[in-house]
Amino acid sequence: MSFDQNAFLIIFTASIISISCGLLGVFMMLRKMSMTGDAISHAVLPGIVIGFFVSGSQRGLEVIIGAGLLGILTTLIINWLKTKAKVQLDASIGITFTLLFAIGIILINMLAYKVDLDQECVLYGEIAYLPIDLWITDAGFSMGPRITYLAILNLVLVSGFIFLLYKELSITSFDENFGIVIGLPAGAINLALMSMVSYTTVSSFEAVGAILVVALLVVPPATAFLWTKKLTSLIKLTCGLGIFIALAGYYLAYVVDSSIAGMMVAVGGVVFLGSALIKSIRPNLLFGTSAPGKPLEI
């Protein structure tokens, strides 16, 4: 593959991953649960280890299933600690993800003689290797980068999920109690959202790594929220920022010869800080909102 083709594949795949994470991140942010994505990204480690031990491969379906189940378990534990044990949300998140992450590290050490797996291989990813990680059919035909197909599938699933449950997600994100009063299964909707976050996190491991996925879940929606208070505009701007971060991050990484995934997150951070600086000077500067100063609207 030529440089231009490799660049296109990397930017295209990174853009898809950024959009998928951003779409989910919008509703996570509205629910004040952005850092739950961080908890899930670390807490799924035991599920990955067990799935890897069963399948013998990081690419096995068992890995995704194991991580998904741990992601759901993480959500249930956090919610139980918050609602039943009356533990503050930030403390619930911190306790849950550190405990499960520690269990994952213990499992890795215990099974080290049986599996070729370590903490770093599931926490860090490098999208620069995407063009050489090909999907080869049984007939020996190359279908292109495997991770690109996974990213496209993930975007389709995330988009379909949000399209089907847009009204329910919007209502319960703005006012969960109101959603319960009108008969919406707020708990089930929240669990479904967390399940999608778990799947997205795991499916993006090999491209950008679990730690950097968290930034893509948080930074684009948080940046967009500085500029608009309308949900539809927030979603559109988040997607646009995801594409810009992928594009600018790739070329800056190429110029300075650095980590592509790391540079993408750095670009996102700079854009957020720049937006925050501008907003501190012009607090009423908003886009896609009819009345500056209004709270977020659907």
Short mmCIF file of C-alpha atoms in Angstrom, two decimals, residues 68-199:
data_model
loop_
_atom_site.label_atom_id
_atom_site.label_comp_id
_atom_site.label_asym_id
_atom_site.label_seq_id
_atom_site.Cartn_x
_atom_site.Cartn_y
_atom_site.Cartn_z
CA GLY A 68 -18.94 -7.10 27.60
CA LEU A 69 -20.14 -9.10 30.59
CA LEU A 70 -17.60 -7.40 32.83
CA GLY A 71 -18.69 -4.02 31.50
CA ILE A 72 -22.29 -4.79 32.43
CA LEU A 73 -21.17 -6.07 35.84
CA THR A 74 -19.22 -2.84 36.37
CA THR A 75 -22.33 -0.80 35.62
CA LEU A 76 -24.45 -2.89 37.99
CA ILE A 77 -21.92 -2.58 40.82
CA ILE A 78 -21.56 1.19 40.37
CA ASN A 79 -25.33 1.62 40.26
CA TRP A 80 -25.82 -0.60 43.34
CA LEU A 81 -23.21 1.28 45.35
CA LYS A 82 -24.78 4.59 44.37
CA THR A 83 -28.46 3.75 44.89
CA LYS A 84 -28.45 1.06 47.57
CA ALA A 85 -25.28 1.64 49.57
CA LYS A 86 -25.59 5.44 49.13
CA VAL A 87 -21.95 5.80 48.08
CA GLN A 88 -21.14 8.91 46.04
CA LEU A 89 -20.88 8.32 42.30
CA ASP A 90 -17.20 9.26 41.98
CA ALA A 91 -16.30 6.97 44.89
CA SER A 92 -18.42 4.15 43.42
CA ILE A 93 -16.58 4.44 40.09
CA GLY A 94 -13.15 4.58 41.71
CA ILE A 95 -13.76 1.60 43.99
CA THR A 96 -15.29 -0.56 41.26
CA PHE A 97 -12.77 -0.09 38.49
CA THR A 98 -9.71 -0.33 40.73
CA LEU A 99 -11.00 -3.55 42.29
CA LEU A 100 -11.83 -5.24 38.98
CA PHE A 101 -8.66 -3.95 37.32
CA ALA A 102 -6.60 -5.35 40.17
CA ILE A 103 -8.36 -8.71 39.77
CA GLY A 104 -7.47 -8.65 36.08
CA ILE A 105 -3.80 -8.03 36.83
CA ILE A 106 -3.82 -10.87 39.38
CA LEU A 107 -5.36 -13.21 36.79
CA ILE A 108 -2.71 -12.25 34.25
CA ASN A 109 0.05 -13.05 36.73
CA MET A 110 -1.61 -16.32 37.76
CA LEU A 111 -2.11 -17.45 34.15
CA ALA A 112 1.14 -16.02 32.79
CA TYR A 113 2.56 -19.48 32.19
CA LYS A 114 -0.51 -20.49 30.17
CA VAL A 115 -1.22 -17.41 28.05
CA ASP A 116 0.88 -14.87 26.18
CA LEU A 117 -0.86 -11.80 27.55
CA ASP A 118 0.13 -8.81 29.65
CA GLN A 119 -1.48 -5.62 30.89
CA GLU A 120 0.03 -3.41 28.20
CA CYS A 121 -1.32 -5.40 25.25
CA VAL A 122 -4.91 -4.59 26.26
CA LEU A 123 -4.33 -1.04 27.47
CA TYR A 124 -2.31 0.39 24.60
CA GLY A 125 -2.93 0.29 20.90
CA GLU A 126 -1.18 1.70 17.85
CA ILE A 127 -3.31 2.50 14.85
CA ALA A 128 -0.18 2.81 12.69
CA TYR A 129 -0.16 -1.01 12.44
CA LEU A 130 -3.65 -1.03 10.93
CA PRO A 131 -2.57 -1.32 7.25
CA ILE A 132 -0.59 -4.51 7.91
CA ASP A 133 -3.21 -6.21 10.10
CA LEU A 134 -5.21 -7.63 7.19
CA TRP A 135 -8.29 -9.80 6.99
CA ILE A 136 -7.24 -12.80 4.92
CA THR A 137 -9.96 -15.17 3.71
CA ASP A 138 -9.57 -18.94 3.68
CA ALA A 139 -8.90 -18.66 -0.05
CA GLY A 140 -5.95 -16.36 0.65
CA PHE A 141 -7.65 -13.18 -0.59
CA SER A 142 -6.91 -9.96 1.31
CA MET A 143 -10.04 -8.02 2.27
CA GLY A 144 -8.14 -5.10 3.75
CA PRO A 145 -7.46 -3.98 7.34
CA ARG A 146 -9.37 -6.09 9.86
CA ILE A 147 -9.77 -3.27 12.38
CA THR A 148 -11.46 -1.07 9.77
CA TYR A 149 -14.21 -3.66 9.36
CA LEU A 150 -14.61 -3.88 13.14
CA ALA A 151 -14.82 -0.09 13.37
CA ILE A 152 -17.48 0.06 10.64
CA LEU A 153 -19.51 -2.67 12.34
CA ASN A 154 -19.24 -0.84 15.64
CA LEU A 155 -20.42 2.44 14.07
CA VAL A 156 -23.41 0.68 12.49
CA LEU A 157 -24.37 -0.86 15.84
CA VAL A 158 -23.92 2.37 17.78
CA SER A 159 -25.84 4.41 15.19
CA GLY A 160 -28.66 1.86 15.10
CA PHE A 161 -28.80 1.77 18.89
CA ILE A 162 -29.07 5.56 19.18
CA PHE A 163 -31.57 5.77 16.29
CA LEU A 164 -33.87 3.19 17.83
CA LEU A 165 -33.67 4.54 21.39
CA TYR A 166 -33.10 8.24 20.70
CA LYS A 167 -36.26 9.44 22.45
CA GLU A 168 -35.74 7.16 25.43
CA LEU A 169 -32.07 8.06 25.77
CA SER A 170 -32.83 11.77 25.49
CA ILE A 171 -35.59 11.79 28.10
CA THR A 172 -33.76 9.65 30.66
CA SER A 173 -30.54 11.62 30.12
CA PHE A 174 -32.26 14.94 30.83
CA ASP A 175 -34.49 13.73 33.68
CA GLU A 176 -34.38 10.08 34.70
CA ASN A 177 -37.15 10.49 37.28
CA PHE A 178 -39.47 11.96 34.66
CA GLY A 179 -38.69 9.04 32.38
CA ILE A 180 -39.65 6.60 35.12
CA VAL A 181 -42.89 8.49 35.81
CA ILE A 182 -44.01 8.24 32.16
CA GLY A 183 -43.23 4.53 32.12
CA LEU A 184 -39.80 4.32 30.51
CA PRO A 185 -37.55 1.48 31.76
CA ALA A 186 -34.76 3.85 32.78
CA GLY A 187 -32.67 1.10 34.38
CA ALA A 188 -32.79 -1.10 31.28
CA ILE A 189 -31.96 1.86 29.02
CA ASN A 190 -28.98 2.77 31.18
CA LEU A 191 -27.79 -0.85 31.16
CA ALA A 192 -28.12 -0.98 27.35
CA LEU A 193 -26.08 2.22 27.02
CA MET A 194 -23.36 0.86 29.28
CA SER A 195 -23.32 -2.38 27.29
CA MET A 196 -22.72 -0.43 24.09
CA VAL A 197 -19.94 1.52 25.79
CA SER A 198 -18.37 -1.78 26.86
CA TYR A 199 -18.52 -3.19 23.33
#
